Amino acid sequence: MVALFRRPASLASALFTFRRVAAFSTTTASPAAAFACKHSESRRNFSSKLMAGSLQVAQFPCLSDNYGYLIHDATTGETAAVDTPDAAAYKQELEKRGWTLTHILNTHHHNDHVGGNSELKTEGVRVYGPANDGSIPGMDNPLSDSDTLTFGGAEAIVIDVGGHTLGHIAFYFPEEKTAFVGDSLFSLGCGRMFEGTAPQFWSSLKRLRDLPDDTIIYCAHEYTESNARYAMSVEPGNELLVKRVEEIKAKRLRGEPTVPSLLGEEKLTNPFLRGDISDEIKSNVGATSDDDDATIFLKIRQGKDNFRG
């Protein structure tokens, strides 16, 4: 059963189970040291085992570099598609797992996120998407910031992450410590600013950055290698970034996805979350002492747009 109400003011198929991961200590070490200490332990918690009574996430490749996601509640039998890049890929995954689609959760209006809506919206399937983001095919329930969606035994909070598109939203499952962020935040990157403004996008990224460090971030594309090259160009002195880039290279050589990632990892290595923190990034993108944080973000984004490394 799904209830909606407004809260007051991989190249290979992978199956992940929503699980809580260990919190990062901030009392006995610096954030960087704490994250480095917990990094390998937290990674092991991205389990491929199914857990009775919990939400399950099936991740699979779509189109050239998208990831498709299905969320399944084993108790109720409900299954949600998070965006619909390619209807055929979703149908194949549903059939393989014996799941029946009941909802579509769209993050924004771009065709590689809603292109399969019309074909997948059969009888009984309801479409939930952003209220202010252009045309979402077949939408039944428009959503805005702070709305909540009850799916199976879990609750998702809608977060306004406009900037890539004007009304882009993310779906955050706080009890499961998981967020589906579409094209707002990527592993070591963020989406291009096609429709929004720098102050809007920066505010959106700060809303995501404010989530707990152990939040699992499911983004929509496998862009991490390209993002890593740019990140290294603006913050080469970040030792955690250097280590992470080596891990990313090794994963891609093995044909493994770099998604999902941990938000704590992004906070310490993703330049788009660090413009107000890192003097090295500020210097390398030409920020001045007169620039506010949104302007610094804009310079980081423009640098990536023009990056050819």
mmCIF file of C-alpha atoms in Angstrom:
data_model
loop_
_atom_site.group_PDB
_atom_site.id
_atom_site.type_symbol
_atom_site.label_atom_id
_atom_site.label_comp_id
_atom_site.label_asym_id
_atom_site.label_seq_id
_atom_site.Cartn_x
_atom_site.Cartn_y
_atom_site.Cartn_z
ATOM 1 C CA MET A 1 0.000 0.000 0.000
ATOM 2 C CA VAL A 2 1.277 3.474 -0.864
ATOM 3 C CA ALA A 3 0.188 6.605 0.960
ATOM 4 C CA LEU A 4 1.093 10.157 0.033
ATOM 5 C CA PHE A 5 0.841 13.152 2.341
ATOM 6 C CA ARG A 6 2.583 16.484 2.794
ATOM 7 C CA ARG A 7 4.762 16.894 5.850
ATOM 8 C CA PRO A 8 4.316 20.240 7.582
ATOM 9 C CA ALA A 9 6.706 23.210 7.473
ATOM 10 C CA SER A 10 27.287 -1.264 -13.507
ATOM 11 C CA LEU A 11 27.942 -2.857 -16.431
ATOM 12 C CA ALA A 12 26.702 -6.019 -14.769
ATOM 13 C CA SER A 13 23.452 -6.574 -12.848
ATOM 14 C CA ALA A 14 23.919 -6.055 -9.130
ATOM 15 C CA LEU A 15 21.527 -6.588 -6.246
ATOM 16 C CA PHE A 16 21.928 -4.551 -3.117
ATOM 17 C CA THR A 17 19.925 -4.784 0.094
ATOM 18 C CA PHE A 18 19.118 -1.643 2.083
ATOM 19 C CA ARG A 19 21.278 -1.900 5.181
ATOM 20 C CA ARG A 20 22.467 0.473 7.787
ATOM 21 C CA VAL A 21 26.218 1.054 7.753
ATOM 22 C CA ALA A 22 28.454 1.981 10.632
ATOM 23 C CA ALA A 23 28.398 5.649 11.638
ATOM 24 C CA PHE A 24 31.605 7.615 11.159
ATOM 25 C CA SER A 25 33.241 8.613 14.412
ATOM 26 C CA THR A 26 33.903 12.309 14.871
ATOM 27 C CA THR A 27 34.907 12.295 18.518
ATOM 28 C CA THR A 28 38.295 10.632 18.473
ATOM 29 C CA ALA A 29 39.661 11.577 15.074
ATOM 30 C CA SER A 30 39.370 14.109 12.283
ATOM 31 C CA PRO A 31 36.591 13.522 9.716
ATOM 32 C CA ALA A 32 39.153 12.409 7.154
ATOM 33 C CA ALA A 33 40.785 9.956 9.535
ATOM 34 C CA ALA A 34 37.437 8.680 10.733
ATOM 35 C CA PHE A 35 36.264 8.044 7.202
ATOM 36 C CA ALA A 36 39.486 6.289 6.219
ATOM 37 C CA CYS A 37 39.141 4.061 9.283
ATOM 38 C CA LYS A 38 35.537 3.098 8.516
ATOM 39 C CA HIS A 39 35.820 2.943 4.719
ATOM 40 C CA SER A 40 36.557 -0.731 4.203
ATOM 41 C CA GLU A 41 34.103 -1.845 6.908
ATOM 42 C CA SER A 42 31.260 0.185 5.394
ATOM 43 C CA ARG A 43 31.936 -1.115 1.909
ATOM 44 C CA ARG A 44 31.396 -4.690 3.044
ATOM 45 C CA ASN A 45 27.841 -3.801 4.013
ATOM 46 C CA PHE A 46 26.805 -3.393 0.365
ATOM 47 C CA SER A 47 25.566 -6.968 0.466
ATOM 48 C CA SER A 48 24.305 -9.019 -2.451
ATOM 49 C CA LYS A 49 22.214 -11.178 -0.128
ATOM 50 C CA LEU A 50 18.465 -10.816 0.175
ATOM 51 C CA MET A 51 17.232 -10.082 3.668
ATOM 52 C CA ALA A 52 13.758 -11.240 4.628
ATOM 53 C CA GLY A 53 11.359 -8.418 5.320
ATOM 54 C CA SER A 54 13.637 -5.655 3.996
ATOM 55 C CA LEU A 55 13.630 -3.515 0.898
ATOM 56 C CA GLN A 56 15.785 -4.787 -1.917
ATOM 57 C CA VAL A 57 17.396 -2.781 -4.713
ATOM 58 C CA ALA A 58 18.137 -4.291 -8.107
ATOM 59 C CA GLN A 59 20.663 -2.239 -10.079
ATOM 60 C CA PHE A 60 21.252 -2.896 -13.774
ATOM 61 C CA PRO A 61 22.667 -1.100 -16.837
ATOM 62 C CA CYS A 62 20.456 0.863 -19.230
ATOM 63 C CA LEU A 63 21.221 2.715 -22.455
ATOM 64 C CA SER A 64 24.890 3.688 -22.777
ATOM 65 C CA ASP A 65 25.733 4.759 -19.219
ATOM 66 C CA ASN A 66 22.511 4.919 -17.163
ATOM 67 C CA TYR A 67 21.700 2.688 -14.243
ATOM 68 C CA GLY A 68 18.204 1.333 -13.763
ATOM 69 C CA TYR A 69 16.860 0.683 -10.269
ATOM 70 C CA LEU A 70 14.003 -1.420 -8.951
ATOM 71 C CA ILE A 71 13.025 -1.247 -5.270
ATOM 72 C CA HIS A 72 11.140 -4.297 -3.987
ATOM 73 C CA ASP A 73 9.334 -4.928 -0.715
ATOM 74 C CA ALA A 74 9.251 -8.684 -0.175
ATOM 75 C CA THR A 75 6.460 -8.456 2.396
ATOM 76 C CA THR A 76 3.928 -6.495 0.352
ATOM 77 C CA GLY A 77 5.168 -7.502 -3.101
ATOM 78 C CA GLU A 78 5.325 -3.862 -4.207
ATOM 79 C CA THR A 79 8.009 -2.900 -6.695
ATOM 80 C CA ALA A 80 9.015 0.617 -7.735
ATOM 81 C CA ALA A 81 11.094 1.688 -10.715
ATOM 82 C CA VAL A 82 13.308 4.660 -9.958
ATOM 83 C CA ASP A 83 13.258 6.481 -13.297
ATOM 84 C CA THR A 84 12.735 4.547 -16.522
ATOM 85 C CA PRO A 85 15.629 4.976 -18.974
ATOM 86 C CA ASP A 86 14.685 1.922 -21.022
ATOM 87 C CA ALA A 87 11.409 -0.003 -20.699
ATOM 88 C CA ALA A 88 12.857 -3.187 -22.215
ATOM 89 C CA ALA A 89 15.640 -3.386 -19.622
ATOM 90 C CA TYR A 90 13.153 -2.909 -16.798
ATOM 91 C CA LYS A 91 10.802 -5.551 -18.160
ATOM 92 C CA GLN A 92 13.674 -8.007 -18.455
ATOM 93 C CA GLU A 93 14.796 -7.344 -14.865
ATOM 94 C CA LEU A 94 11.247 -7.637 -13.522
ATOM 95 C CA GLU A 95 10.721 -10.931 -15.312
ATOM 96 C CA LYS A 96 14.066 -12.304 -14.155
ATOM 97 C CA ARG A 97 13.244 -11.567 -10.511
ATOM 98 C CA GLY A 98 9.546 -12.451 -10.655
ATOM 99 C CA TRP A 99 8.549 -8.989 -9.459
ATOM 100 C CA THR A 100 5.459 -7.023 -10.536
ATOM 101 C CA LEU A 101 5.814 -3.289 -11.067
ATOM 102 C CA THR A 102 3.466 -1.175 -8.937
ATOM 103 C CA HIS A 103 5.055 2.308 -9.009
ATOM 104 C CA ILE A 104 7.340 4.546 -10.980
ATOM 105 C CA LEU A 105 9.349 7.186 -9.069
ATOM 106 C CA ASN A 106 10.715 9.830 -11.436
ATOM 107 C CA THR A 107 13.414 12.284 -10.384
ATOM 108 C CA HIS A 108 13.187 14.678 -13.365
ATOM 109 C CA HIS A 109 11.825 15.062 -16.876
ATOM 110 C CA HIS A 110 14.801 14.195 -19.109
ATOM 111 C CA ASN A 111 14.042 11.424 -21.568
ATOM 112 C CA ASP A 112 16.720 9.082 -20.234
ATOM 113 C CA HIS A 113 14.760 9.146 -16.962
ATOM 114 C CA VAL A 114 11.142 9.044 -18.143
ATOM 115 C CA GLY A 115 11.501 7.409 -21.566
ATOM 116 C CA GLY A 116 10.006 4.106 -20.413
ATOM 117 C CA ASN A 117 7.092 5.538 -18.423
ATOM 118 C CA SER A 118 4.387 5.142 -21.051
ATOM 119 C CA GLU A 119 5.275 1.529 -21.824
ATOM 120 C CA LEU A 120 5.716 0.511 -18.187
ATOM 121 C CA LYS A 121 2.600 2.264 -16.857
ATOM 122 C CA THR A 122 0.123 -0.576 -17.099
ATOM 123 C CA GLU A 123 -3.007 -1.045 -15.008
ATOM 124 C CA GLY A 124 -2.264 -0.605 -11.325
ATOM 125 C CA VAL A 125 1.048 1.212 -11.822
ATOM 126 C CA ARG A 126 1.134 4.743 -10.427
ATOM 127 C CA VAL A 127 3.658 7.388 -11.417
ATOM 128 C CA TYR A 128 5.131 9.755 -8.826
ATOM 129 C CA GLY A 129 7.342 12.625 -9.939
ATOM 130 C CA PRO A 130 8.334 16.252 -9.479
ATOM 131 C CA ALA A 131 5.483 18.742 -9.445
ATOM 132 C CA ASN A 132 7.455 21.519 -11.126
ATOM 133 C CA ASP A 133 9.749 19.926 -13.662
ATOM 134 C CA GLY A 134 8.173 19.891 -17.091
ATOM 135 C CA SER A 135 6.247 16.936 -18.447
ATOM 136 C CA ILE A 136 6.400 13.591 -16.635
ATOM 137 C CA PRO A 137 4.555 11.025 -18.808
ATOM 138 C CA GLY A 138 1.593 9.436 -17.031
ATOM 139 C CA MET A 139 2.169 11.202 -13.722
ATOM 140 C CA ASP A 140 -0.513 10.500 -11.108
ATOM 141 C CA ASN A 141 1.015 12.067 -8.005
ATOM 142 C CA PRO A 142 3.106 15.266 -8.261
ATOM 143 C CA LEU A 143 5.612 15.643 -5.431
ATOM 144 C CA SER A 144 7.313 18.644 -3.838
ATOM 145 C CA ASP A 145 10.025 19.181 -1.252
ATOM 146 C CA SER A 146 9.289 17.530 2.136
ATOM 147 C CA ASP A 147 6.436 15.391 0.804
ATOM 148 C CA THR A 148 6.620 11.827 2.073
ATOM 149 C CA LEU A 149 5.855 8.615 0.270
ATOM 150 C CA THR A 150 5.123 5.366 2.093
ATOM 151 C CA PHE A 151 6.333 2.419 0.042
ATOM 152 C CA GLY A 152 5.769 -1.022 1.508
ATOM 153 C CA GLY A 153 7.110 -0.841 5.043
ATOM 154 C CA ALA A 154 9.366 2.158 4.399
ATOM 155 C CA GLU A 155 8.968 5.908 4.124
ATOM 156 C CA ALA A 156 10.715 8.125 1.591
ATOM 157 C CA ILE A 157 11.155 11.865 2.007
ATOM 158 C CA VAL A 158 11.165 13.990 -1.133
ATOM 159 C CA ILE A 159 14.070 16.449 -1.337
ATOM 160 C CA ASP A 160 14.152 19.389 -3.732
ATOM 161 C CA VAL A 161 17.449 19.097 -5.609
ATOM 162 C CA GLY A 162 16.722 21.501 -8.471
ATOM 163 C CA GLY A 163 19.604 22.800 -10.549
ATOM 164 C CA HIS A 164 20.241 20.163 -13.196
ATOM 165 C CA THR A 165 16.580 20.753 -14.043
ATOM 166 C CA LEU A 166 14.353 23.273 -12.304
ATOM 167 C CA GLY A 167 12.207 20.829 -10.347
ATOM 168 C CA HIS A 168 14.511 17.818 -9.923
ATOM 169 C CA ILE A 169 13.751 15.765 -6.794
ATOM 170 C CA ALA A 170 15.502 13.013 -4.850
ATOM 171 C CA PHE A 171 13.948 10.174 -2.844
ATOM 172 C CA TYR A 172 15.518 9.723 0.600
ATOM 173 C CA PHE A 173 14.725 6.655 2.746
ATOM 174 C CA PRO A 174 16.020 7.732 6.184
ATOM 175 C CA GLU A 175 15.497 4.437 8.039
ATOM 176 C CA GLU A 176 17.252 2.561 5.237
ATOM 177 C CA LYS A 177 19.969 5.264 4.995
ATOM 178 C CA THR A 178 19.549 5.393 1.233
ATOM 179 C CA ALA A 179 18.923 8.134 -1.321
ATOM 180 C CA PHE A 180 18.103 7.976 -5.023
ATOM 181 C CA VAL A 181 19.409 11.265 -6.385
ATOM 182 C CA GLY A 182 19.019 11.022 -10.168
ATOM 183 C CA ASP A 183 21.334 13.486 -11.910
ATOM 184 C CA SER A 184 21.712 15.941 -9.022
ATOM 185 C CA LEU A 185 24.734 14.333 -7.368
ATOM 186 C CA PHE A 186 27.100 11.846 -8.975
ATOM 187 C CA SER A 187 29.963 9.812 -7.650
ATOM 188 C CA LEU A 188 32.683 12.519 -7.550
ATOM 189 C CA GLY A 189 30.487 14.876 -9.560
ATOM 190 C CA CYS A 190 27.127 16.548 -10.077
ATOM 191 C CA GLY A 191 24.801 17.062 -13.013
ATOM 192 C CA ARG A 192 25.216 19.780 -15.592
ATOM 193 C CA MET A 193 23.288 22.938 -14.796
ATOM 194 C CA PHE A 194 20.875 22.851 -17.735
ATOM 195 C CA GLU A 195 17.950 24.818 -16.283
ATOM 196 C CA GLY A 196 18.676 26.013 -12.777
ATOM 197 C CA THR A 197 20.874 28.708 -11.292
ATOM 198 C CA ALA A 198 24.082 28.388 -9.316
ATOM 199 C CA PRO A 199 22.496 29.509 -6.014
ATOM 200 C CA GLN A 200 19.650 27.014 -6.548
ATOM 201 C CA PHE A 201 21.958 24.111 -7.393
ATOM 202 C CA TRP A 202 24.372 24.895 -4.579
ATOM 203 C CA SER A 203 21.495 24.981 -2.094
ATOM 204 C CA SER A 204 20.314 21.614 -3.432
ATOM 205 C CA LEU A 205 23.728 20.030 -3.005
ATOM 206 C CA LYS A 206 23.974 21.389 0.524
ATOM 207 C CA ARG A 207 20.640 19.738 1.336
ATOM 208 C CA LEU A 208 22.115 16.421 0.218
ATOM 209 C CA ARG A 209 25.387 17.113 2.007
ATOM 210 C CA ASP A 210 23.455 17.614 5.244
ATOM 211 C CA LEU A 211 22.277 13.995 5.193
ATOM 212 C CA PRO A 212 24.153 11.519 7.419
ATOM 213 C CA ASP A 213 27.576 10.337 6.268
ATOM 214 C CA ASP A 214 26.437 6.719 6.084
ATOM 215 C CA THR A 215 23.723 7.455 3.519
ATOM 216 C CA ILE A 216 24.062 5.239 0.450
ATOM 217 C CA ILE A 217 23.863 7.346 -2.703
ATOM 218 C CA TYR A 218 22.372 5.812 -5.836
ATOM 219 C CA CYS A 219 22.971 8.132 -8.775
ATOM 220 C CA ALA A 220 21.799 7.596 -12.335
ATOM 221 C CA HIS A 221 24.988 7.357 -14.416
ATOM 222 C CA GLU A 222 28.390 5.694 -14.530
ATOM 223 C CA TYR A 223 30.413 8.893 -14.919
ATOM 224 C CA THR A 224 32.882 8.312 -12.118
ATOM 225 C CA GLU A 225 36.102 7.880 -14.093
ATOM 226 C CA SER A 226 35.578 11.142 -15.949
ATOM 227 C CA ASN A 227 34.571 12.879 -12.741
ATOM 228 C CA ALA A 228 37.662 11.519 -11.019
ATOM 229 C CA ARG A 229 39.983 13.059 -13.600
ATOM 230 C CA TYR A 230 38.435 16.463 -13.055
ATOM 231 C CA ALA A 231 38.426 16.079 -9.266
ATOM 232 C CA MET A 232 42.154 15.332 -9.359
ATOM 233 C CA SER A 233 42.766 18.451 -11.447
ATOM 234 C CA VAL A 234 41.237 20.739 -8.809
ATOM 235 C CA GLU A 235 42.258 18.968 -5.595
ATOM 236 C CA PRO A 236 45.348 16.815 -6.263
ATOM 237 C CA GLY A 237 46.544 17.284 -2.693
ATOM 238 C CA ASN A 238 43.557 15.438 -1.227
ATOM 239 C CA GLU A 239 45.040 12.106 -0.120
ATOM 240 C CA LEU A 240 41.636 10.468 0.312
ATOM 241 C CA LEU A 241 40.735 11.483 -3.239
ATOM 242 C CA VAL A 242 43.976 10.038 -4.597
ATOM 243 C CA LYS A 243 43.261 6.732 -2.876
ATOM 244 C CA ARG A 244 39.672 6.688 -4.052
ATOM 245 C CA VAL A 245 40.655 7.355 -7.664
ATOM 246 C CA GLU A 246 42.958 4.324 -7.612
ATOM 247 C CA GLU A 247 40.113 2.191 -6.284
ATOM 248 C CA ILE A 248 37.825 3.492 -9.021
ATOM 249 C CA LYS A 249 40.329 2.647 -11.735
ATOM 250 C CA ALA A 250 40.685 -0.872 -10.373
ATOM 251 C CA LYS A 251 36.927 -1.374 -10.258
ATOM 252 C CA ARG A 252 36.419 -0.234 -13.814
ATOM 253 C CA LEU A 253 39.231 -2.482 -15.036
ATOM 254 C CA ARG A 254 37.345 -5.373 -13.432
ATOM 255 C CA GLY A 255 34.111 -4.227 -15.111
ATOM 256 C CA GLU A 256 32.501 -3.354 -11.778
ATOM 257 C CA PRO A 257 30.172 -0.412 -11.084
ATOM 258 C CA THR A 258 31.393 2.502 -8.982
ATOM 259 C CA VAL A 259 27.812 3.229 -7.920
ATOM 260 C CA PRO A 260 26.459 3.352 -5.240
ATOM 261 C CA SER A 261 28.776 5.385 -3.031
ATOM 262 C CA LEU A 262 28.654 6.591 0.559
ATOM 263 C CA LEU A 263 27.780 10.210 1.191
ATOM 264 C CA GLY A 264 30.593 10.506 3.732
ATOM 265 C CA GLU A 265 32.983 9.511 0.969
ATOM 266 C CA GLU A 266 31.515 12.167 -1.322
ATOM 267 C CA LYS A 267 31.819 14.855 1.342
ATOM 268 C CA LEU A 268 35.537 14.206 1.606
ATOM 269 C CA THR A 269 36.384 13.755 -2.086
ATOM 270 C CA ASN A 270 33.705 15.245 -4.373
ATOM 271 C CA PRO A 271 34.756 18.762 -5.448
ATOM 272 C CA PHE A 272 31.139 19.863 -5.938
ATOM 273 C CA LEU A 273 30.516 19.384 -2.213
ATOM 274 C CA ARG A 274 33.797 20.973 -1.157
ATOM 275 C CA GLY A 275 33.969 24.407 -2.778
ATOM 276 C CA ASP A 276 33.283 26.186 0.504
ATOM 277 C CA ILE A 277 35.728 23.959 2.389
ATOM 278 C CA SER A 278 38.848 23.387 0.287
ATOM 279 C CA ASP A 279 41.280 26.252 -0.259
ATOM 280 C CA GLU A 280 43.026 24.125 -2.878
ATOM 281 C CA ILE A 281 39.846 23.855 -4.950
ATOM 282 C CA LYS A 282 39.153 27.574 -4.599
ATOM 283 C CA SER A 283 42.627 28.412 -5.860
ATOM 284 C CA ASN A 284 42.523 25.988 -8.781
ATOM 285 C CA VAL A 285 39.168 27.245 -10.095
ATOM 286 C CA GLY A 286 40.151 30.902 -9.774
ATOM 287 C CA ALA A 287 37.859 31.810 -6.897
ATOM 288 C CA THR A 288 38.527 35.104 -5.140
ATOM 289 C CA SER A 289 37.897 36.311 -1.622
ATOM 290 C CA ASP A 290 34.910 38.255 -2.956
ATOM 291 C CA ASP A 291 33.162 35.116 -4.284
ATOM 292 C CA ASP A 292 30.288 33.689 -2.295
ATOM 293 C CA ASP A 293 29.840 29.924 -2.048
ATOM 294 C CA ALA A 294 27.377 29.740 -4.961
ATOM 295 C CA THR A 295 29.836 31.582 -7.204
ATOM 296 C CA ILE A 296 32.604 29.194 -6.195
ATOM 297 C CA PHE A 297 30.311 26.293 -7.060
ATOM 298 C CA LEU A 298 29.592 27.899 -10.438
ATOM 299 C CA LYS A 299 33.319 28.154 -11.165
ATOM 300 C CA ILE A 300 33.783 24.481 -10.265
ATOM 301 C CA ARG A 301 30.853 23.536 -12.527
ATOM 302 C CA GLN A 302 32.124 25.657 -15.408
ATOM 303 C CA GLY A 303 35.545 24.116 -14.980
ATOM 304 C CA LYS A 304 34.076 20.644 -15.386
ATOM 305 C CA ASP A 305 31.994 21.755 -18.384
ATOM 306 C CA ASN A 306 35.171 22.873 -20.149
ATOM 307 C CA PHE A 307 37.458 20.121 -18.862
ATOM 308 C CA ARG A 308 39.122 17.970 -21.510
ATOM 309 C CA GLY A 309 41.366 15.823 -19.344
#
